[in-house]
mmCIF file of C-alpha atoms and ligand atoms in Angstrom:
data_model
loop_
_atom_site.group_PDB
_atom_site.id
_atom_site.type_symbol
_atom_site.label_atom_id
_atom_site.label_comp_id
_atom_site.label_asym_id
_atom_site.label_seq_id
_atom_site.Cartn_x
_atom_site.Cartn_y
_atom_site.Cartn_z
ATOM 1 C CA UNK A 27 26.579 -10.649 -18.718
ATOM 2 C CA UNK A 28 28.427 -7.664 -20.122
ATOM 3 C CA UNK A 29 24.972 -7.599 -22.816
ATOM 4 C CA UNK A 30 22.610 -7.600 -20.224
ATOM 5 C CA UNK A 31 24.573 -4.819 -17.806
ATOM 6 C CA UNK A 32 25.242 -2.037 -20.618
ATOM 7 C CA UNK A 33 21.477 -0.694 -20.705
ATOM 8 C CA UNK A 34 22.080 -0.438 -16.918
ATOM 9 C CA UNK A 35 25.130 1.129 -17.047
ATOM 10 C CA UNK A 36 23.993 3.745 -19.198
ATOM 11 C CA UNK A 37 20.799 4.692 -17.335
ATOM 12 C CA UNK A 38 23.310 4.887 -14.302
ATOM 13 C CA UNK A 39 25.059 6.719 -15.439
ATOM 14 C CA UNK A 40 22.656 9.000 -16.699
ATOM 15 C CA UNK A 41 20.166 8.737 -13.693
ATOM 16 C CA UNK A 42 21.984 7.494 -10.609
ATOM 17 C CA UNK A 43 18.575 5.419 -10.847
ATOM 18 C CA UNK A 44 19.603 2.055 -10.759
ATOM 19 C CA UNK A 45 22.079 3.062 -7.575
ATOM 20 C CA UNK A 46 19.253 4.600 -5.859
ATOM 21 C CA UNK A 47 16.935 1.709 -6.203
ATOM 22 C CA UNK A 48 20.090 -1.025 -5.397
ATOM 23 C CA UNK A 49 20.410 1.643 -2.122
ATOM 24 C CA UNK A 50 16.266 1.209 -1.414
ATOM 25 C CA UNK A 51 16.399 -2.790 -2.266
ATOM 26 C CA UNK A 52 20.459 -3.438 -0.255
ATOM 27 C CA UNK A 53 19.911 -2.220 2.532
ATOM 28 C CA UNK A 54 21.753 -3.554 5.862
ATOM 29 C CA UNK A 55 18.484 -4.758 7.967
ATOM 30 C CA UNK A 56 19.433 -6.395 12.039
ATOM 31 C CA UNK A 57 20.768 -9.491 11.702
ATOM 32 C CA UNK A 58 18.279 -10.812 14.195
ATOM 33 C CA UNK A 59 15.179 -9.738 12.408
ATOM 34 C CA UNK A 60 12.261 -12.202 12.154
ATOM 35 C CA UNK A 61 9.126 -13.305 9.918
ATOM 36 C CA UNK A 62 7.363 -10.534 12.396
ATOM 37 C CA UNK A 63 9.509 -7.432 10.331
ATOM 38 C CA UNK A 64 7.666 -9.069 7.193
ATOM 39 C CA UNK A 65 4.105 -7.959 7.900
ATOM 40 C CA UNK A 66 4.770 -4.274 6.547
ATOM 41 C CA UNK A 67 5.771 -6.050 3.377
ATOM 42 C CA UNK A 68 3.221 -7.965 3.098
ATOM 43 C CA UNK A 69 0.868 -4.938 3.570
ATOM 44 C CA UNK A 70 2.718 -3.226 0.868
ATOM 45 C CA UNK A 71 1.930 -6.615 -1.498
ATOM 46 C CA UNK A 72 -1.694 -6.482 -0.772
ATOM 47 C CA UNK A 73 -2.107 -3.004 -1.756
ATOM 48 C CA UNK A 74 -0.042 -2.804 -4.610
ATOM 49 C CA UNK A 75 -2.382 -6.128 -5.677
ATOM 50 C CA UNK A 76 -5.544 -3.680 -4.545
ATOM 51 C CA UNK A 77 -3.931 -1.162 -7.606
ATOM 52 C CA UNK A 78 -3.205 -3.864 -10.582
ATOM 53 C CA UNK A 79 -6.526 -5.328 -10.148
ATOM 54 C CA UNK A 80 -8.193 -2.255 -9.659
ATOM 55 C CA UNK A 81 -6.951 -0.573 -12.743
ATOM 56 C CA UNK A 82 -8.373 -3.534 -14.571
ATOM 57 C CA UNK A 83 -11.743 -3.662 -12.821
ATOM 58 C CA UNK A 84 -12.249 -0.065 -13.388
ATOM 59 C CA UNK A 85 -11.991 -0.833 -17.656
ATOM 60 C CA UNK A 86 -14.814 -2.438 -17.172
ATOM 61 C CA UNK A 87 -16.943 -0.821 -14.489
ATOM 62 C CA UNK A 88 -19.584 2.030 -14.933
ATOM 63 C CA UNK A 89 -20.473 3.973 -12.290
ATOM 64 C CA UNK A 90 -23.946 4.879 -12.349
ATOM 65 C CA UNK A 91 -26.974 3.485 -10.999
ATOM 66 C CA UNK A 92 -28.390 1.988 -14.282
ATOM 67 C CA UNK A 93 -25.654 0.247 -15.044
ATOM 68 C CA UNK A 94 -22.813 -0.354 -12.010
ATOM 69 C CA UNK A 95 -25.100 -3.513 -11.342
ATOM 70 C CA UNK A 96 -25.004 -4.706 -14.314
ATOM 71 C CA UNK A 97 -21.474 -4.056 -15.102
ATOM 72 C CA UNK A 98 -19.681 -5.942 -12.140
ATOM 73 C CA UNK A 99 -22.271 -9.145 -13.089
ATOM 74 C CA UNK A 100 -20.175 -8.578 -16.776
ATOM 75 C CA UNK A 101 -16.701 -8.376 -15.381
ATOM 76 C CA UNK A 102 -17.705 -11.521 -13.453
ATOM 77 C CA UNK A 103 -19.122 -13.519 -15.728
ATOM 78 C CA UNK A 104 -18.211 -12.684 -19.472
ATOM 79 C CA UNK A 105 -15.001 -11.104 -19.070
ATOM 80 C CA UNK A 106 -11.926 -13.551 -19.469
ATOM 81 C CA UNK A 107 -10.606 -14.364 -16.218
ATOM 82 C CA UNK A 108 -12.904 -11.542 -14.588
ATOM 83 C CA UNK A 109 -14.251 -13.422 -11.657
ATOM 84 C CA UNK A 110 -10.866 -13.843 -10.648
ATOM 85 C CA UNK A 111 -9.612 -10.525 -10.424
ATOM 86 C CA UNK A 112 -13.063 -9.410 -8.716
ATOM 87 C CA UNK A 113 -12.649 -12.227 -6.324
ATOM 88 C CA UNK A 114 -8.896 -10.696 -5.896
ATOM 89 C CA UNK A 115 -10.144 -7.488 -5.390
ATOM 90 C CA UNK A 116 -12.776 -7.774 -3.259
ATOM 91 C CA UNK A 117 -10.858 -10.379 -0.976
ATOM 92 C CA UNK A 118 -7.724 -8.671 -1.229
ATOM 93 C CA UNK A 119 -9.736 -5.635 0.932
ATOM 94 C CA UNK A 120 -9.341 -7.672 3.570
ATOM 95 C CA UNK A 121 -6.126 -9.172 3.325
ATOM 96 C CA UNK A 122 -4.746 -5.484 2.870
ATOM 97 C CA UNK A 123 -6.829 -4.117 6.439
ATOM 98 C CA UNK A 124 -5.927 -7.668 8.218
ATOM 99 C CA UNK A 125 -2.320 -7.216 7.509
ATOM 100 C CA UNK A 126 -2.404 -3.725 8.006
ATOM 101 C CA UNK A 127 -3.430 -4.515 11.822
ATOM 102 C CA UNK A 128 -1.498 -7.384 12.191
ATOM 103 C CA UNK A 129 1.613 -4.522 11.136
ATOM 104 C CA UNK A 130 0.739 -1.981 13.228
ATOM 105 C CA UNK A 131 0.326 -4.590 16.538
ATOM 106 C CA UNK A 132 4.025 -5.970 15.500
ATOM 107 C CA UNK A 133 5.376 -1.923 15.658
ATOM 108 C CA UNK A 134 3.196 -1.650 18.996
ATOM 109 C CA UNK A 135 4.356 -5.045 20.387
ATOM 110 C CA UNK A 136 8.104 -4.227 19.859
ATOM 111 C CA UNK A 137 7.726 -0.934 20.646
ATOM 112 C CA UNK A 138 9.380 0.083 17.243
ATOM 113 C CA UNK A 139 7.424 3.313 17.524
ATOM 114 C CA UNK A 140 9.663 4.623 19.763
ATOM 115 C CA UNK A 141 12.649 7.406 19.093
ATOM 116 C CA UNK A 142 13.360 8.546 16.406
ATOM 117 C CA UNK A 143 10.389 6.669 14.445
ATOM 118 C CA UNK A 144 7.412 8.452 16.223
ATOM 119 C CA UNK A 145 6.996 10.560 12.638
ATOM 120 C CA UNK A 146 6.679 6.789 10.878
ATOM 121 C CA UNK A 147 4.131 5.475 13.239
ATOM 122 C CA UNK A 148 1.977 9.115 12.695
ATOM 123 C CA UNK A 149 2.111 8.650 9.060
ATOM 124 C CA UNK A 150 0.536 5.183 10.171
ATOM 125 C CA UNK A 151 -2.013 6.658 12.024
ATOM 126 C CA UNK A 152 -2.929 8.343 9.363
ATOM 127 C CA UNK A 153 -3.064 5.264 6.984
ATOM 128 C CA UNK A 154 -5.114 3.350 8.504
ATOM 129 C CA UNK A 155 -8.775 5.965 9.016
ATOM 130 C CA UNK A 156 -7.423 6.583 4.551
ATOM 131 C CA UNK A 157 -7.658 2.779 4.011
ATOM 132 C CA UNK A 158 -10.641 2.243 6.156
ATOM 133 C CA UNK A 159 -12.143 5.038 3.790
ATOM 134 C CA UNK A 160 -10.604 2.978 0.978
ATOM 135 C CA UNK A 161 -12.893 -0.666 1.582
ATOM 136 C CA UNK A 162 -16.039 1.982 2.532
ATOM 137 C CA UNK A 163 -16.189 3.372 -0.624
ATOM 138 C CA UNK A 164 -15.104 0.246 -2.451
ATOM 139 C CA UNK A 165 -18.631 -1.631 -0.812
ATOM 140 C CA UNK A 166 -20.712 0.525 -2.648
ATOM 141 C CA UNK A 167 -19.789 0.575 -5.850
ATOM 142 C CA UNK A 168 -21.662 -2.868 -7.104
ATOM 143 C CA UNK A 169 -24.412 -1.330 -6.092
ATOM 144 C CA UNK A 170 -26.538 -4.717 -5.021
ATOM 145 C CA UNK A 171 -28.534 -4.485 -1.889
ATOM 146 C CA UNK A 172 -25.934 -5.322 0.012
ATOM 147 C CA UNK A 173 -23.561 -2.408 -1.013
ATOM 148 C CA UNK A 174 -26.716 0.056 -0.647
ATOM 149 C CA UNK A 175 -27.988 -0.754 2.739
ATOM 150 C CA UNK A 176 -24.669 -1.432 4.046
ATOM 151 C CA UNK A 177 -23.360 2.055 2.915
ATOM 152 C CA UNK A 178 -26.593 3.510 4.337
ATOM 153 C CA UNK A 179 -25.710 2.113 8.176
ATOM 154 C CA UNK A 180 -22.028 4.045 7.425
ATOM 155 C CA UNK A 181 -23.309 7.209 6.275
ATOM 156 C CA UNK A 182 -25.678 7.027 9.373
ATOM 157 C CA UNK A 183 -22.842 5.884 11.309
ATOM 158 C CA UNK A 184 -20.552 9.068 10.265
ATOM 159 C CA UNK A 185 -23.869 11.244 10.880
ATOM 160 C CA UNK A 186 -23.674 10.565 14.861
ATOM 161 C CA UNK A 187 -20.188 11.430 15.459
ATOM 162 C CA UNK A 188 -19.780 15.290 17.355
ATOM 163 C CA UNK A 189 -19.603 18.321 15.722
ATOM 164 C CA UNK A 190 -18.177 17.141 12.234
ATOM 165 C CA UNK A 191 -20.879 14.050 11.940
ATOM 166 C CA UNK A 192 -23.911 15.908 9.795
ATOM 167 C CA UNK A 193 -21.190 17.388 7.860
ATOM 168 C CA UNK A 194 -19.567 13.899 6.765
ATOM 169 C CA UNK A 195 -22.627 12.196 6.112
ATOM 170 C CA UNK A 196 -23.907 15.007 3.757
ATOM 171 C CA UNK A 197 -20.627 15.054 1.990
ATOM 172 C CA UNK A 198 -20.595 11.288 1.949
ATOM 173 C CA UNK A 199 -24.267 10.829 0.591
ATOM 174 C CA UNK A 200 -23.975 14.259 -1.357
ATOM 175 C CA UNK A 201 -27.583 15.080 -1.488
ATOM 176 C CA UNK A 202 -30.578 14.095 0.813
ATOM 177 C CA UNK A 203 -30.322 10.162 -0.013
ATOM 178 C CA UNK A 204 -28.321 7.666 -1.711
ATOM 179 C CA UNK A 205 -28.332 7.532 -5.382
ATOM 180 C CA UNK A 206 -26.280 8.235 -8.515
ATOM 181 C CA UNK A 207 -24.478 11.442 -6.875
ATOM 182 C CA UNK A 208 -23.525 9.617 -4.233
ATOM 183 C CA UNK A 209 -22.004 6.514 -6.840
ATOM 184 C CA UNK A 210 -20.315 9.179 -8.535
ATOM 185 C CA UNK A 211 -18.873 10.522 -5.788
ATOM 186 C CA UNK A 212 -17.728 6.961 -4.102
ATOM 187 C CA UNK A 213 -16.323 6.006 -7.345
ATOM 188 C CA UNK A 214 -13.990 9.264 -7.391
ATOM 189 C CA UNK A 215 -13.050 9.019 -3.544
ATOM 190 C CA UNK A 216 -12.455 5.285 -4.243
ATOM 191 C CA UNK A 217 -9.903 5.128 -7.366
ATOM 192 C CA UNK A 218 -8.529 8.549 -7.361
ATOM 193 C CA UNK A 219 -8.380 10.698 -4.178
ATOM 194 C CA UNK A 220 -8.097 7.794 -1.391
ATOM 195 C CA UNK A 221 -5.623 5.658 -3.495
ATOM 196 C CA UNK A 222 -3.291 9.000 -4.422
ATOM 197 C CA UNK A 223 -3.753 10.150 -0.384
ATOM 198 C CA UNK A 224 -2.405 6.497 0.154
ATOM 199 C CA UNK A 225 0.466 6.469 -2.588
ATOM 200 C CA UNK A 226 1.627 9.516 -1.029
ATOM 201 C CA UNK A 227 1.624 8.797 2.407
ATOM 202 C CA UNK A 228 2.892 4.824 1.898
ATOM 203 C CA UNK A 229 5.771 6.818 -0.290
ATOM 204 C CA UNK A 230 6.480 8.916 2.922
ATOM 205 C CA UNK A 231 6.378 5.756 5.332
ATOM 206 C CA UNK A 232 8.625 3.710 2.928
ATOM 207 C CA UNK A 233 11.036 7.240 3.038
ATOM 208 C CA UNK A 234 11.303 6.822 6.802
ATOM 209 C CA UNK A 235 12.007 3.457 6.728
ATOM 210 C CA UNK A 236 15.010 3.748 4.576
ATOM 211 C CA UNK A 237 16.103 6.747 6.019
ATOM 212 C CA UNK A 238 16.285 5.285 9.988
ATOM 213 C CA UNK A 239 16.399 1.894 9.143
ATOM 214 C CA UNK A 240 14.338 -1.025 10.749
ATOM 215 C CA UNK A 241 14.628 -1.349 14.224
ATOM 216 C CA UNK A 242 15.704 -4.461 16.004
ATOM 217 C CA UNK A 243 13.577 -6.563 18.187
ATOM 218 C CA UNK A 244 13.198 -5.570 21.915
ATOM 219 C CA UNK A 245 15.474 -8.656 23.145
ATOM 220 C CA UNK A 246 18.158 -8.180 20.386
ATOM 221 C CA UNK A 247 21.573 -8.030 21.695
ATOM 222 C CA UNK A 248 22.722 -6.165 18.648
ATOM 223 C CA UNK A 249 23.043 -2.477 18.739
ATOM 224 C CA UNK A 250 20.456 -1.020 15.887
ATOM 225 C CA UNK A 251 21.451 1.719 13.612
ATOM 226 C CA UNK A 252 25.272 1.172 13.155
ATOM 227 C CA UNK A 253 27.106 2.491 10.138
ATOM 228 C CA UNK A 254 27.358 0.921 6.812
ATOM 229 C CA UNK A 255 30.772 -0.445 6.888
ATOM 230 C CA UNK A 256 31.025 -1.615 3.581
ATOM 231 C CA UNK A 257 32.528 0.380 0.440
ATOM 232 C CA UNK A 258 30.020 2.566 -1.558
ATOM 233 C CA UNK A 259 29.023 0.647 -4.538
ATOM 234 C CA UNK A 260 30.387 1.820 -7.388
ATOM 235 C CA UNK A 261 29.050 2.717 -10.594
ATOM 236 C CA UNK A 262 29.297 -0.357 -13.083
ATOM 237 C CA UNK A 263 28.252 -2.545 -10.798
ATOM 238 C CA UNK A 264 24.686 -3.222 -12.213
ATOM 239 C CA UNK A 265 22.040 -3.860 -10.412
ATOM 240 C CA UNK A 266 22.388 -6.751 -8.243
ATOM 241 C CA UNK A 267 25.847 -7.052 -7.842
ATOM 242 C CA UNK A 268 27.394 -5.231 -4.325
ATOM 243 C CA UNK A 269 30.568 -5.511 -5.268
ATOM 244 C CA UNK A 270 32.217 -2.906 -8.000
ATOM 245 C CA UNK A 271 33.686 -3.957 -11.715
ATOM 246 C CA UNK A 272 37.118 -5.022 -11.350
ATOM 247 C CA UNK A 273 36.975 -6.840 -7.844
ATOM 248 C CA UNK A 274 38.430 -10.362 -7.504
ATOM 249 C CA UNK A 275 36.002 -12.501 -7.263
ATOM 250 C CA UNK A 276 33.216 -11.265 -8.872
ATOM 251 C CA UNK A 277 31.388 -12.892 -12.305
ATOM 252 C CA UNK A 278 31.751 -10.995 -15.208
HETATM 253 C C1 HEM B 245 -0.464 0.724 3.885
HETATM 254 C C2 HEM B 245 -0.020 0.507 5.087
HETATM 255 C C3 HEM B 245 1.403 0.236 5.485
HETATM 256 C C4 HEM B 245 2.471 -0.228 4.744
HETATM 257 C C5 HEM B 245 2.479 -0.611 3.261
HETATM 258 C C6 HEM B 245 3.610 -0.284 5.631
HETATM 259 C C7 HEM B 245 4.867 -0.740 5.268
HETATM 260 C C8 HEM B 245 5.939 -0.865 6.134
HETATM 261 C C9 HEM B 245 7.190 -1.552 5.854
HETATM 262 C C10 HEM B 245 7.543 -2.240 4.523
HETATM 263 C C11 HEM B 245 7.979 -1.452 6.956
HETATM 264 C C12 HEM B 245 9.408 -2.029 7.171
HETATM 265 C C13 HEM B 245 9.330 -3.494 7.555
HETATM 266 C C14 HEM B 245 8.508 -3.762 8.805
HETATM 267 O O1 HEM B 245 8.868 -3.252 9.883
HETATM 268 O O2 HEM B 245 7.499 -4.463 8.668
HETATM 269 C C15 HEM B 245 7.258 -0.662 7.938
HETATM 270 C C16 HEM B 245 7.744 -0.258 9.166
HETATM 271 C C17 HEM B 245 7.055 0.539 10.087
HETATM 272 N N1 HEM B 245 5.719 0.845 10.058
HETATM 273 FE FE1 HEM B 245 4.473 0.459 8.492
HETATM 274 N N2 HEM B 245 3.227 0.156 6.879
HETATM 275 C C18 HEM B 245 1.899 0.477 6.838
HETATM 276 C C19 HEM B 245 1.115 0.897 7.908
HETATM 277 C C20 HEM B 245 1.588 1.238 9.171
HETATM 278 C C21 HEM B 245 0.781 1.613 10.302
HETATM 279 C C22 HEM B 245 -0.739 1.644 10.303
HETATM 280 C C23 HEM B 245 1.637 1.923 11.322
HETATM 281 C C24 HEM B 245 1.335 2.411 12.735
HETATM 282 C C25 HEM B 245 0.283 3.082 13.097
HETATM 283 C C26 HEM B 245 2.987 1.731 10.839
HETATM 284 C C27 HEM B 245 4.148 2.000 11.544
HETATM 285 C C28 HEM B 245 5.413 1.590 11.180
HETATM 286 C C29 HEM B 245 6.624 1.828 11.934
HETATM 287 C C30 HEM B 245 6.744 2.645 13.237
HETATM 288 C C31 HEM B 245 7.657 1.172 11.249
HETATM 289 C C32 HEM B 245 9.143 1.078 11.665
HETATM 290 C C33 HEM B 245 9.306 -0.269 12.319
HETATM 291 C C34 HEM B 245 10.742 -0.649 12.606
HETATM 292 O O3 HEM B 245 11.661 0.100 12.272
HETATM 293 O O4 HEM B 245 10.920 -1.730 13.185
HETATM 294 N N3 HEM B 245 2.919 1.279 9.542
HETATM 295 N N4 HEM B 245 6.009 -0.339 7.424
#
């Protein structure tokens, strides 16, 4: 025990890391929360599986019009295990904007957008036109008929809205029609500037949460929000043990 603790220890020591993250992981949540609080959770599962697979996918994918075709037919069917962490990835799109929904109608149906987490429910307003934007310029990229047409209805889509729409579809399609500027340009929005805008702002939601806590359900007879009332852990403690070095009771 004492083996495994020391390289904790020292980084604690050193960092305050491994109390920060025992803080973030720890935390006092109602004691009358259900498998309803779960869904943000699960959200942040699905998209963190959206990343790992994507990182692979994207050693194997090229994005231009010659060969993004080809290239996704290769990941499926001669790269080890590559069907399966397409099929992940393209299935996992949907799990991550289904669960995302199902999320945001728990916070709506408990009304746990209310004072003081109005600033965590805008930062969700923004998420979910960024993730939208995230399966959108994921559809195109294998570049089958499918992807093409279906990103031409979108583009054409974008074009109608007021004011802004001419100037979103030309950005979107970047030239007069669809074709390897436009790849390019999905392939950018879709593994860099979409997924960073996302990091960011899930970083900032998951900041919130921590910082007001999780709120308790409507019917809860519990008051939400009272102080910590145990000691502060101490350092020494490792990781997963709340009590400090020293204390009766506790495994060495
Ligand atoms: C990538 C998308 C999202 C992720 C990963 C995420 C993650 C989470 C997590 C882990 C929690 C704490 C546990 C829970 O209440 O389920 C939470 C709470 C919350 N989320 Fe999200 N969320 C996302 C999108 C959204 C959206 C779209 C909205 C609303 C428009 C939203 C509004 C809130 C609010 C207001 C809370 C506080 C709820 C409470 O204290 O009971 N979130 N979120």
């Amino acid at each position: 025990m004492r083996v495994a603790q020391y390289p904790l220890d020292w980084l604690e020591e050193r960092s305050g890391l491994v109390g920060g993250i025992r803080y973030f992981l720890f935390r006092k949540v109602p004691g009358d929360t259900s498998w309803w609080h779960t869904l943000g959770s699960a959200t942040l599962t699905a998209f963190l599986v959206q990343l790992g697979t994507g990182v692979i996918l994207a050693m194997y994918y090229k994005p231009n019009p010659e060969n993004a075709y080809e290239s996704v037919q290769h990941i499926t069917n001669d790269v080890t295990l590559g069907w399966l962490v397409r099929g992940m990835h393209r299935w996992g799109a949907s799990v991550f904007i289904i669960l995302l929904f199902f999320h945001m109608a728990r916070v709506f149906l408990f009304g746990a957008y209310k004072y003081p987490r109005e600033l965590n429910w805008i930062v969700g307003v923004l998420l979910v036109p960024t993730a939208l934007l995230e399966g959108f310029s994921g559809y195109l990229l294998p570049y089958d008929q499918t992807a093409y047409w279906a990103t031409v209805v979108g583009i054409n889509i974008n074009g109608t809205a007021p004011f802004l729409g001419p100037f979103l579809a030309s950005f979107l399609s970047s030239g007069s029609e669809i074709g390897g500027d436009t790849l390019s340009r999905f392939y950018s929005l879709h593994m860099l500037l979409i997924p960073g805008a996302l990091i960011g702002l899930i970083g900032l939601h998951l900041y919130l949460i921590v910082r007001l806590g999780v709120s308790s359900p409507p019917w809860s007879s519990e008051a939400a929000g009272r102080e910590r009332d145990e000691p502060a852990a101490q350092p020494g403690s490792g990781l997963v043990q709340p009590s400090p070095r020293g204390v009766a009771g506790r495994p060495d």
